[in-house]
Coordinates of C-alpha atoms in Angstrom, one line a residue:
M1 CA 135.9 24.5 -136.6
K2 CA 132.5 25.5 -135.3
P3 CA 131.1 23.9 -132.1
S4 CA 128.5 22.1 -134.1
Q5 CA 131.1 20.4 -136.3
R6 CA 132.0 17.6 -133.8
W7 CA 134.6 15.1 -135.0
S8 CA 136.3 11.9 -134.0
A9 CA 139.7 11.2 -132.4
P10 CA 142.5 9.7 -134.5
D11 CA 141.6 6.2 -133.3
G12 CA 138.4 6.5 -135.3
R13 CA 136.0 6.4 -132.3
S14 CA 133.1 8.8 -132.8
R15 CA 132.9 11.8 -130.5
G16 CA 129.6 13.0 -131.8
S17 CA 127.6 13.7 -134.9
L18 CA 128.7 16.1 -137.7
D19 CA 126.2 19.0 -138.0
L20 CA 126.5 20.2 -141.6
T21 CA 125.6 23.8 -140.9
P22 CA 124.5 26.1 -143.7
P23 CA 128.0 27.8 -144.1
M24 CA 129.6 24.4 -144.4
S25 CA 127.0 23.2 -146.8
E26 CA 127.6 26.2 -149.0
T27 CA 131.4 25.6 -148.8
L28 CA 130.9 22.0 -149.9
G29 CA 128.6 23.0 -152.8
S30 CA 130.9 25.8 -153.9
A31 CA 134.0 23.5 -153.9
A32 CA 132.1 20.8 -155.8
A33 CA 130.8 23.2 -158.3
R34 CA 134.3 24.7 -159.0
A35 CA 135.7 21.2 -159.6
G36 CA 132.7 19.5 -161.2
C37 CA 132.7 18.5 -164.9
V38 CA 130.7 16.5 -167.5
V39 CA 132.9 15.0 -170.2
S40 CA 131.8 14.5 -173.8
V41 CA 133.8 13.5 -176.9
S42 CA 132.5 13.5 -180.5
H43 CA 133.8 12.5 -183.9
S44 CA 132.2 12.5 -187.3
R45 CA 133.8 9.2 -188.3
L46 CA 131.5 7.1 -186.1
P47 CA 127.7 6.9 -186.2
R48 CA 126.2 8.7 -183.3
G49 CA 129.8 9.6 -182.5
S50 CA 129.4 11.4 -179.2
C51 CA 129.5 10.3 -175.6
S52 CA 129.7 12.1 -172.3
G53 CA 130.4 11.7 -168.6
S54 CA 131.7 13.8 -165.7
G55 CA 135.1 15.0 -164.8
V56 CA 137.1 17.2 -162.4
L57 CA 138.8 20.5 -163.0
L58 CA 142.1 20.0 -161.3
S59 CA 143.8 23.4 -161.9
R60 CA 143.7 26.6 -163.9
D61 CA 147.4 26.5 -164.6
P62 CA 148.2 26.4 -167.6
P63 CA 145.6 29.1 -168.5
G64 CA 142.3 27.6 -169.1
G65 CA 142.8 24.6 -166.8
V66 CA 143.6 20.9 -166.7
V67 CA 140.7 18.5 -166.5
L68 CA 140.7 14.9 -165.3
C69 CA 138.1 12.5 -166.7
P70 CA 137.5 8.8 -167.4
G71 CA 139.7 7.2 -170.1
I72 CA 136.8 5.0 -171.2
L73 CA 135.2 8.0 -172.9
F74 CA 138.0 7.9 -175.5
S75 CA 138.2 4.1 -176.0
P76 CA 135.7 4.2 -179.0
F77 CA 138.0 6.7 -180.8
L78 CA 141.2 4.6 -180.6
L79 CA 142.9 3.9 -183.9
E80 CA 142.3 0.4 -185.1
S81 CA 146.0 -0.4 -184.8
E82 CA 145.9 0.4 -181.1
R83 CA 142.9 -1.7 -180.1
P84 CA 144.4 -5.2 -179.6
D85 CA 147.0 -4.2 -177.0
W86 CA 146.0 -0.7 -175.7
S87 CA 144.9 -1.7 -172.3
R88 CA 148.2 -3.3 -171.4
G89 CA 150.2 -0.1 -171.6
K90 CA 150.6 2.8 -169.2
V91 CA 150.0 5.9 -171.4
L92 CA 148.4 6.8 -174.7
L93 CA 149.1 10.2 -176.3
S94 CA 146.6 12.1 -178.5
D95 CA 148.2 10.7 -181.7
R96 CA 146.8 7.2 -180.8
F97 CA 143.2 8.4 -181.3
F98 CA 141.2 9.5 -184.4
P99 CA 142.4 13.0 -185.6
G100 CA 139.8 15.7 -185.3
L101 CA 138.2 14.7 -182.0
R102 CA 135.9 17.4 -180.8
I103 CA 136.0 18.1 -177.0
Q104 CA 133.9 21.0 -175.7
V105 CA 133.9 22.4 -172.2
L106 CA 130.8 24.0 -170.7
Q107 CA 131.6 26.4 -167.8
T108 CA 129.1 28.0 -165.5
N109 CA 129.9 31.6 -164.5
G110 CA 127.9 31.8 -161.3
S111 CA 125.0 33.8 -162.7
S112 CA 122.6 30.9 -162.6
S113 CA 119.0 31.8 -161.9
N114 CA 118.9 28.8 -159.6
S115 CA 119.4 30.6 -156.3
S116 CA 120.0 27.4 -154.4
R117 CA 123.3 26.9 -156.1
P118 CA 126.3 28.7 -154.8
A119 CA 127.8 31.4 -157.1
A120 CA 130.9 29.5 -158.1
R121 CA 132.5 28.1 -161.2
S122 CA 132.2 24.6 -162.5
T123 CA 133.2 22.9 -165.7
C124 CA 131.2 20.7 -168.0
L125 CA 132.5 19.0 -171.1
A126 CA 129.5 19.0 -173.3
G127 CA 128.9 16.9 -176.4
D128 CA 127.2 17.8 -179.7
L129 CA 123.5 17.5 -179.0
G130 CA 122.6 18.0 -182.6
G131 CA 123.0 16.0 -185.7
N132 CA 122.7 12.3 -185.5
N133 CA 123.3 12.1 -181.7
K134 CA 119.8 11.7 -180.2
P135 CA 119.8 11.2 -176.5
G136 CA 117.7 8.3 -175.3
L137 CA 116.4 10.3 -172.3
R138 CA 113.7 12.5 -173.7
F139 CA 111.5 13.5 -170.7
N140 CA 112.5 17.2 -170.5
P141 CA 112.0 19.8 -173.3
L142 CA 115.0 21.7 -172.0
S143 CA 117.2 19.0 -173.6
N144 CA 116.4 20.5 -177.0
R145 CA 118.0 23.8 -176.2
P146 CA 121.1 24.2 -178.4
R147 CA 122.9 26.2 -175.7
P148 CA 122.6 26.4 -171.9
R149 CA 120.7 29.3 -170.4
H150 CA 122.3 29.3 -167.0
G151 CA 125.0 31.8 -167.9
G152 CA 127.5 29.2 -169.1
R153 CA 129.9 29.3 -171.9
T154 CA 131.3 26.6 -174.2
C155 CA 135.0 26.2 -174.7
E156 CA 137.2 23.9 -176.7
A157 CA 139.5 21.4 -175.0
Q158 CA 142.5 19.3 -176.1
L159 CA 143.4 15.8 -175.2
L160 CA 146.8 15.6 -173.6
M161 CA 147.0 11.9 -172.8
V162 CA 145.2 8.9 -171.4
A163 CA 147.1 7.2 -168.5
A164 CA 146.6 4.1 -166.5
C165 CA 146.5 3.9 -162.7
P166 CA 148.2 0.5 -161.9
P167 CA 147.5 0.6 -158.1
F168 CA 143.8 0.8 -158.8
Q169 CA 144.0 -2.0 -161.5
E170 CA 145.9 -4.3 -159.1
A171 CA 143.3 -3.9 -156.4
F172 CA 140.5 -4.2 -158.8
S173 CA 141.8 -7.5 -160.2
K174 CA 142.0 -9.0 -156.7
I175 CA 138.4 -8.2 -155.8
F176 CA 136.4 -8.5 -159.0
S177 CA 136.4 -11.8 -160.7
A178 CA 135.1 -12.3 -164.2
S179 CA 133.6 -15.7 -163.1
D180 CA 131.3 -13.7 -160.8
R181 CA 129.8 -12.0 -163.9
W182 CA 130.5 -8.5 -162.7
H183 CA 129.1 -5.7 -164.9
F184 CA 129.8 -2.0 -164.6
G185 CA 127.1 0.1 -166.2
G186 CA 126.6 3.7 -166.5
N187 CA 128.1 4.5 -169.9
D188 CA 125.8 3.1 -172.6
F189 CA 127.7 4.7 -175.5
E190 CA 130.5 2.2 -175.8
Q191 CA 127.9 -0.6 -176.1
E192 CA 126.6 1.1 -179.2
V193 CA 129.9 1.6 -181.0
A194 CA 130.8 -0.9 -183.7
N195 CA 133.5 -3.5 -182.8
S196 CA 133.3 -2.7 -179.1
S197 CA 134.1 -5.6 -176.9
E198 CA 131.6 -7.0 -174.4
H199 CA 134.1 -6.6 -171.6
E200 CA 135.7 -3.3 -172.8
D201 CA 134.7 -1.5 -169.7
W202 CA 136.8 -4.0 -167.7
H203 CA 139.9 -3.0 -169.6
A204 CA 139.3 0.7 -169.5
L205 CA 138.2 1.3 -165.9
H206 CA 141.7 2.1 -164.7
W207 CA 142.4 4.6 -167.4
F208 CA 142.1 8.4 -167.0
A209 CA 142.4 11.2 -169.4
L210 CA 144.0 14.6 -169.0
L211 CA 142.6 17.5 -171.0
R212 CA 143.6 21.1 -171.5
I213 CA 141.0 23.8 -171.8
L214 CA 142.2 26.0 -174.6
E215 CA 140.5 29.3 -173.7
P216 CA 141.8 31.3 -170.8
A217 CA 139.8 31.2 -167.6
D218 CA 138.2 34.4 -166.3
S219 CA 138.7 35.7 -162.8
L220 CA 135.9 33.6 -161.2
G221 CA 137.1 30.6 -159.2
A222 CA 140.8 31.1 -160.0
S223 CA 142.0 28.4 -157.6
G224 CA 142.0 24.7 -158.4
V225 CA 140.7 21.8 -156.3
S226 CA 142.3 20.7 -153.0
C227 CA 143.1 17.0 -152.7
V228 CA 143.6 14.7 -149.7
P229 CA 145.2 11.2 -149.9
A230 CA 142.8 8.3 -149.7
G231 CA 145.0 6.6 -147.2
S232 CA 143.4 8.9 -144.6
L233 CA 140.0 7.3 -145.2
R234 CA 138.3 4.9 -142.9
K235 CA 135.2 2.7 -143.4
G236 CA 132.1 4.6 -142.4
D237 CA 133.5 8.1 -143.2
T238 CA 131.0 10.4 -144.8
V239 CA 131.6 11.3 -148.4
F240 CA 129.9 13.5 -151.0
A241 CA 129.8 12.7 -154.7
C242 CA 129.5 15.4 -157.3
G243 CA 128.7 14.5 -160.9
S244 CA 126.3 15.3 -163.7
P245 CA 123.8 12.4 -164.3
F246 CA 123.2 11.7 -168.0
G247 CA 126.2 13.7 -169.0
S248 CA 125.6 16.5 -171.4
L249 CA 122.0 15.7 -172.0
C250 CA 120.5 18.4 -169.9
P251 CA 123.1 20.4 -167.8
E252 CA 120.5 23.0 -166.9
I253 CA 119.1 20.5 -164.4
F254 CA 121.6 17.7 -163.8
M255 CA 125.0 19.5 -163.7
N256 CA 127.0 19.1 -160.5
T257 CA 124.4 17.1 -158.6
L258 CA 125.5 16.2 -155.1
S259 CA 124.9 12.8 -153.4
K260 CA 125.8 11.8 -149.9
G261 CA 127.0 8.4 -148.6
I262 CA 129.8 6.7 -146.7
V263 CA 133.0 4.8 -147.4
S264 CA 131.8 1.2 -147.6
N265 CA 135.1 -0.5 -148.3
L266 CA 138.7 0.1 -149.2
A267 CA 141.3 -2.0 -151.0
G268 CA 144.8 -1.7 -152.6
A269 CA 147.9 0.2 -151.8
S270 CA 147.1 3.5 -150.0
N271 CA 143.4 2.7 -150.5
A272 CA 143.7 3.1 -154.3
L273 CA 140.2 1.5 -154.7
V274 CA 137.3 2.9 -152.7
L275 CA 133.7 1.7 -152.6
I276 CA 131.0 4.2 -151.5
D277 CA 127.3 3.8 -151.0
A278 CA 126.3 7.3 -152.3
R279 CA 123.6 7.0 -155.0
C280 CA 125.1 7.9 -158.3
L281 CA 123.6 7.6 -161.8
P282 CA 124.9 7.0 -165.4
G283 CA 126.9 10.0 -166.5
T284 CA 128.6 10.6 -163.2
E285 CA 131.7 8.6 -164.2
G286 CA 134.6 11.0 -163.6
G287 CA 132.8 13.0 -161.0
G288 CA 134.6 14.0 -157.8
V289 CA 134.2 12.4 -154.4
F290 CA 134.8 14.8 -151.5
V291 CA 135.4 14.5 -147.7
L292 CA 135.0 17.2 -145.1
S293 CA 138.1 18.1 -143.1
G294 CA 138.9 20.7 -140.6
M295 CA 140.2 22.8 -143.5
G296 CA 137.0 22.4 -145.6
P297 CA 136.0 20.0 -148.4
R298 CA 138.8 18.0 -150.1
L299 CA 138.7 15.9 -153.2
V300 CA 139.6 12.3 -152.4
G301 CA 138.5 10.2 -155.4
I302 CA 137.1 10.0 -158.9
I303 CA 134.0 8.0 -159.7
V304 CA 134.9 5.1 -162.0
A305 CA 131.6 3.2 -162.2
P306 CA 128.3 4.5 -160.7
L307 CA 126.5 1.2 -161.0
C308 CA 127.8 -2.3 -160.3
W309 CA 126.1 -5.6 -160.8
K310 CA 127.2 -9.1 -159.7
S311 CA 125.5 -11.4 -162.1
T312 CA 122.0 -10.0 -162.2
E313 CA 122.1 -8.5 -158.7
W314 CA 122.5 -4.7 -158.4
V315 CA 125.0 -4.2 -155.6
G316 CA 124.1 -0.5 -154.9
L317 CA 127.7 0.6 -154.5
T318 CA 129.8 3.1 -156.5
L319 CA 133.3 2.3 -157.6
V320 CA 135.9 5.1 -157.0
C321 CA 139.6 5.5 -157.7
A322 CA 141.7 7.5 -155.2
V323 CA 142.7 10.8 -156.8
D324 CA 146.2 10.7 -155.3
S325 CA 146.9 7.3 -156.9
I326 CA 145.8 8.7 -160.3
L327 CA 148.0 11.8 -159.9
E328 CA 151.0 9.9 -158.8
S329 CA 150.6 7.6 -161.8
V330 CA 150.4 10.5 -164.1
A331 CA 153.3 12.2 -162.4
G332 CA 155.4 9.1 -163.0
V333 CA 154.5 9.2 -166.7
L334 CA 155.5 12.8 -167.0
S335 CA 158.8 12.3 -165.2
R336 CA 159.7 9.6 -167.8
S337 CA 158.4 11.4 -170.8
R338 CA 161.9 12.6 -172.0
G339 CA 160.6 16.0 -173.0
F340 CA 157.5 15.1 -175.1
L341 CA 155.2 16.0 -172.2
K342 CA 155.8 18.9 -169.8
P343 CA 155.8 18.0 -166.1
S344 CA 154.3 21.4 -165.4
L345 CA 151.0 20.0 -166.9
L346 CA 150.3 18.7 -163.5
P347 CA 150.7 21.0 -160.5
T348 CA 153.2 19.5 -158.0
E349 CA 151.2 20.5 -155.0
L350 CA 148.4 18.1 -156.1
V351 CA 150.7 15.2 -156.2
T352 CA 152.9 15.8 -153.1
K353 CA 151.7 13.7 -150.2
S354 CA 151.7 16.2 -147.4
P355 CA 150.1 15.3 -144.1
A356 CA 146.3 15.0 -144.7
A357 CA 143.9 17.3 -142.9
V358 CA 142.0 15.4 -140.3
V359 CA 138.9 13.9 -141.9
L360 CA 135.8 14.8 -139.9
R361 CA 134.4 11.4 -138.7
N362 CA 130.8 11.0 -137.6
G363 CA 130.1 7.4 -138.5
L364 CA 130.3 4.0 -136.8
D365 CA 132.9 3.3 -134.2
R366 CA 135.6 1.3 -135.9
H367 CA 135.9 -1.2 -133.1
L368 CA 132.4 -2.4 -133.8
L369 CA 133.6 -3.9 -137.1
D370 CA 135.7 -6.3 -135.1
A371 CA 132.5 -8.1 -133.9
V372 CA 131.4 -9.0 -137.4
V373 CA 133.0 -12.2 -138.8
L374 CA 132.9 -14.3 -142.0
V375 CA 131.1 -17.6 -141.7
E376 CA 132.1 -20.3 -144.2
C377 CA 130.1 -23.4 -144.8
G378 CA 131.7 -25.3 -147.6
P379 CA 132.0 -23.2 -150.8
T380 CA 129.4 -20.6 -149.5
W381 CA 129.8 -17.9 -147.0
G382 CA 127.8 -15.4 -145.0
S383 CA 128.3 -13.1 -142.0
G384 CA 128.0 -13.5 -138.3
V385 CA 128.1 -11.3 -135.2
M386 CA 130.1 -12.2 -132.1
I387 CA 128.0 -11.7 -129.0
S388 CA 130.5 -13.2 -126.5
S389 CA 134.0 -14.5 -126.6
R390 CA 132.7 -17.9 -127.9
L391 CA 129.2 -17.3 -129.3
L392 CA 128.0 -15.8 -132.5
L393 CA 124.7 -15.3 -134.2
T394 CA 124.2 -15.9 -137.9
C395 CA 121.3 -17.0 -140.2
R396 CA 119.9 -20.5 -140.5
H397 CA 120.4 -20.4 -144.3
V398 CA 124.0 -19.5 -143.9
V399 CA 124.9 -22.7 -142.0
G400 CA 122.7 -24.7 -144.4
G401 CA 122.1 -27.6 -142.0
A402 CA 125.8 -28.2 -141.3
S403 CA 126.9 -29.2 -137.9
N404 CA 130.1 -27.1 -138.0
V405 CA 131.4 -24.1 -139.9
R406 CA 134.7 -22.1 -140.2
I407 CA 134.9 -18.6 -138.7
R408 CA 137.3 -16.1 -140.2
F409 CA 138.3 -13.0 -138.4
L410 CA 139.5 -10.3 -140.9
T411 CA 139.7 -7.3 -138.7
S412 CA 141.9 -6.5 -135.7
P413 CA 142.7 -7.7 -133.0
N414 CA 142.2 -11.2 -134.3
R415 CA 143.0 -10.5 -138.0
D416 CA 143.6 -13.5 -140.3
S417 CA 142.7 -16.1 -137.7
V418 CA 140.4 -19.0 -138.5
V419 CA 138.5 -20.9 -135.8
K420 CA 136.1 -23.9 -136.1
G421 CA 132.6 -23.4 -134.8
N422 CA 129.9 -25.8 -133.9
V423 CA 126.3 -25.1 -134.8
V424 CA 124.5 -25.6 -131.5
F425 CA 121.1 -24.4 -132.7
A426 CA 119.3 -23.5 -135.9
T427 CA 115.6 -22.7 -136.3
K428 CA 113.4 -24.9 -138.4
D429 CA 112.6 -24.0 -141.9
S430 CA 109.1 -23.4 -140.8
S431 CA 110.2 -20.7 -138.3
P432 CA 109.9 -17.1 -139.5
Y433 CA 113.1 -16.3 -137.6
D434 CA 116.0 -17.3 -139.8
I435 CA 118.7 -17.6 -137.0
A436 CA 121.5 -19.9 -135.9
L437 CA 123.7 -20.0 -132.8
V438 CA 127.4 -21.1 -133.3
E439 CA 129.8 -21.8 -130.5
L440 CA 133.6 -21.5 -131.2
E441 CA 135.9 -24.3 -130.2
E442 CA 138.4 -21.7 -129.1
G443 CA 137.4 -18.6 -127.1
L444 CA 138.7 -15.2 -128.1
S445 CA 141.0 -13.4 -125.7
T446 CA 139.8 -9.9 -126.9
L447 CA 136.4 -8.9 -128.1
P448 CA 134.9 -5.4 -128.3
D449 CA 132.0 -4.6 -126.0
L450 CA 128.9 -4.8 -128.0
P451 CA 126.1 -2.7 -126.5
L452 CA 122.6 -4.0 -127.3
A453 CA 119.6 -1.9 -128.1
S454 CA 116.4 -2.2 -126.0
T455 CA 114.3 0.3 -128.0
F456 CA 114.1 1.2 -131.7
H457 CA 113.5 4.6 -133.2
P458 CA 112.2 4.8 -136.8
G459 CA 114.2 7.3 -138.8
E460 CA 117.4 6.9 -136.8
D461 CA 120.7 6.6 -138.8
V462 CA 121.8 3.0 -139.1
S463 CA 124.8 1.1 -140.5
I464 CA 125.0 -2.5 -141.7
V465 CA 128.3 -4.3 -141.3
S466 CA 128.6 -7.5 -143.3
F467 CA 130.8 -9.3 -145.8
G468 CA 128.4 -8.8 -148.7
V469 CA 129.4 -9.6 -152.2
F470 CA 133.2 -9.5 -151.7
G471 CA 133.6 -12.2 -149.0
Q472 CA 137.1 -12.1 -147.5
A473 CA 138.6 -10.1 -150.4
C474 CA 138.7 -6.8 -148.6
G475 CA 137.1 -7.3 -145.2
P476 CA 133.6 -6.3 -144.1
S477 CA 131.6 -3.6 -145.9
V478 CA 129.7 -0.9 -144.2
T479 CA 126.6 0.7 -145.7
S480 CA 124.5 3.5 -144.4
G481 CA 120.8 4.2 -144.2
I482 CA 117.9 4.8 -141.8
L483 CA 115.7 2.5 -139.8
S484 CA 112.7 2.9 -142.1
A485 CA 110.2 0.9 -140.1
V486 CA 109.7 -1.1 -136.9
I487 CA 107.1 -3.9 -137.3
T488 CA 105.4 -5.0 -134.1
V489 CA 103.1 -7.8 -133.1
E490 CA 101.3 -7.3 -129.7
D491 CA 103.4 -4.2 -129.1
K492 CA 106.7 -6.1 -129.4
P493 CA 109.2 -5.5 -132.3
V494 CA 109.4 -8.6 -134.5
M495 CA 111.1 -7.1 -137.6
L496 CA 113.3 -4.1 -138.4
Q497 CA 113.3 -2.6 -141.9
A498 CA 116.3 -0.5 -143.1
T499 CA 117.4 1.2 -146.2
S500 CA 121.2 0.4 -146.1
A501 CA 122.4 -1.6 -149.2
V502 CA 122.4 -5.3 -148.5
H503 CA 123.6 -8.0 -151.0
G504 CA 124.3 -11.7 -151.1
G505 CA 126.7 -12.6 -148.3
S506 CA 125.3 -10.0 -145.9
S507 CA 123.0 -12.5 -144.2
G508 CA 123.9 -12.8 -140.5
G509 CA 125.5 -9.3 -140.5
A510 CA 125.0 -6.6 -137.9
L511 CA 122.5 -3.7 -138.0
F512 CA 123.9 -1.0 -135.8
G513 CA 122.7 2.4 -134.7
T514 CA 125.2 4.6 -136.3
H515 CA 125.5 7.2 -133.5
S516 CA 124.6 5.0 -130.5
G517 CA 126.8 2.1 -131.6
K518 CA 124.2 -0.3 -130.3
L519 CA 123.5 -3.6 -132.0
L520 CA 119.9 -3.4 -133.2
G521 CA 119.5 -6.7 -135.0
I522 CA 120.8 -9.5 -137.2
V523 CA 120.4 -9.0 -141.0
A524 CA 118.2 -11.7 -142.4
S525 CA 117.2 -10.7 -146.0
N526 CA 116.8 -8.1 -148.6
T527 CA 113.8 -7.8 -151.0
R528 CA 113.3 -9.7 -154.2
D529 CA 110.4 -9.5 -156.6
N530 CA 110.2 -13.1 -157.9
S531 CA 107.7 -12.2 -160.6
V532 CA 110.3 -10.1 -162.5
G533 CA 113.5 -11.5 -160.9
V534 CA 114.6 -8.1 -159.4
T535 CA 116.5 -7.7 -156.1
Y536 CA 116.2 -4.5 -154.2
P537 CA 119.3 -4.0 -152.0
H538 CA 118.1 -0.9 -150.3
L539 CA 115.1 -2.5 -148.6
N540 CA 116.1 -5.2 -146.1
F541 CA 115.0 -6.8 -142.9
S542 CA 116.6 -7.7 -139.6
I543 CA 115.7 -9.8 -136.6
P544 CA 115.5 -7.4 -133.6
I545 CA 118.1 -8.2 -130.9
T546 CA 115.3 -8.0 -128.3
V547 CA 113.8 -11.1 -129.8
L548 CA 117.0 -13.1 -129.2
W549 CA 118.6 -11.6 -126.0
S550 CA 116.7 -13.6 -123.4
A551 CA 117.5 -16.9 -125.3
I552 CA 121.1 -15.9 -125.4
L553 CA 121.3 -15.2 -121.7
E554 CA 119.6 -18.5 -120.9
Y555 CA 122.2 -20.4 -123.0
I556 CA 125.1 -18.5 -121.5
H557 CA 124.1 -19.0 -117.9
H558 CA 122.3 -22.3 -117.9
G559 CA 123.3 -24.1 -121.2
S560 CA 119.6 -24.3 -122.1
L561 CA 118.4 -23.9 -125.6
Q562 CA 114.7 -23.6 -124.6
G563 CA 114.6 -19.9 -125.4
F564 CA 115.9 -20.6 -128.9
Q565 CA 113.5 -23.5 -129.4
E566 CA 110.6 -21.2 -128.6
L567 CA 111.5 -19.3 -131.8
D568 CA 110.1 -22.3 -133.7
E569 CA 106.7 -22.0 -132.1
V570 CA 105.9 -18.3 -132.6
G571 CA 102.3 -17.3 -133.6
G572 CA 100.8 -17.0 -137.0
R573 CA 100.8 -13.2 -137.1
I574 CA 104.6 -13.2 -136.9
Q575 CA 104.6 -15.8 -139.7
V576 CA 102.6 -13.5 -141.8
V577 CA 105.0 -10.5 -141.2
W578 CA 108.1 -12.5 -142.2
R579 CA 106.4 -14.0 -145.2
L580 CA 106.5 -10.4 -146.7
Q581 CA 103.1 -10.9 -148.3
R582 CA 99.7 -11.9 -147.2
E583 CA 98.2 -15.2 -148.3
P584 CA 95.2 -14.7 -150.6
V585 CA 91.9 -14.8 -148.7
E586 CA 89.8 -17.8 -149.7
M587 CA 86.5 -16.5 -151.1
P588 CA 83.3 -18.5 -150.4
L589 CA 81.9 -20.5 -153.3
S590 CA 79.0 -19.0 -155.1
K591 CA 75.7 -20.8 -154.8
L592 CA 74.7 -19.9 -158.3

């Protein structure tokens, strides 16, 4: 490990920032390129019978390689007799699909003219771009090229099986409820296939396909991908997603595109379900998610859905399945196959849970998550931040005029405890500062120290910790971004603007400086364009802690609410800032 690659101790507390030096960047790009795939399947029986997404090249043994990709790509090609009950099983062999499926594999050989890409192998399963299949994205003339010009070759592949991952499905069913109108976009093709169900993506998300490349691999990139169990992940860990947006449409440009984010949330046995905030686009389903360890980049997950909506709100998180959970599920199928599948199809070293290499940690201190709590007011919830053993801050609209609320602690050391809280103050609706102060009826015996910021630096890395769209289902979520703006009035900060993803339920959450660990502010809102009904999760606003701290101290030491009451009497310029738009200027009437 180079001196610039500073990492955290096993307890998760950050010891410094991770400097991704050029050699490490090249290693990451090379590893991702060797493993990256774009998956496409076509058949003449269906109109426009081709669809594509990403995948991962697991191994080059047997010769040619074994590829892991999303099972949903194959759902349109199921035999009609299999459709009613197919999602309830655990494995589907190739004879359950239309005969004559065409699967092609595009492999780059490292001779790309794009010098910014490392000279390494990657894999792309490319669909038939001719015939009746006319891609909807038509902005680039390169998409009309019949064959890639980056030194790649096209190989045929064979479907071995499509297998379910029960640990992921179990975790998924506990978090995502159909009543919340969740939608998982990114693969438009299944919506166009006749007889496809409106909720087919729900049934197929936990299915993954294994493919065999039929042509022998050459000497480049002879090794397979290295994996690490998702159980080693912690919220806030840095991750890199590698996929090919828009699938096989234009691999010259989009193939093996990298995106960076953090682990936002974890759920299920051995963290089978992972949510990350890396920006991924349609077509990256099946792409790999990598972490950096002391031994280099390691594959930790497979992208299941790059885009998630709750009702009409874009959540801005990417759904990932742990690769070790997939491989263990497949290994279980192979061990029970009674000879019709060879266990050697899946290299045992990929499945064995050896001690994971230490994941390099450069994110938020884990103990700061303990300061963020779930605030329940009747059937609705929001977030809150503990600022002392008995006091917490949240938003006025979270408490909704109630005199008391329920506080849930879902992280250590007070995990699973519920305490009643009395609302001692809430600003008026006319106040631009949407804030409330809640006092617990029972004080906490342990509470992490919460350092408070006194200055703010635009451009610094920030993290938002809140309960977002999932409530108590899997604990607080963490999203990353930067402090994009500090808005001041009379040289005093009155609003903080950040780019971390924020959704319904995040109100009252904490805005932290990622590396300093200091509380910067209380999350108040994201951005919504009411004229078109669109919410933008990556543009949000927080109340600076400097606005509130003197009022907090006055209440702690003297029991006085005067400082909070002054928040109802702030000047008109602050009102204008928090209105997020200026009032139209009244024009003088014409004398004509």
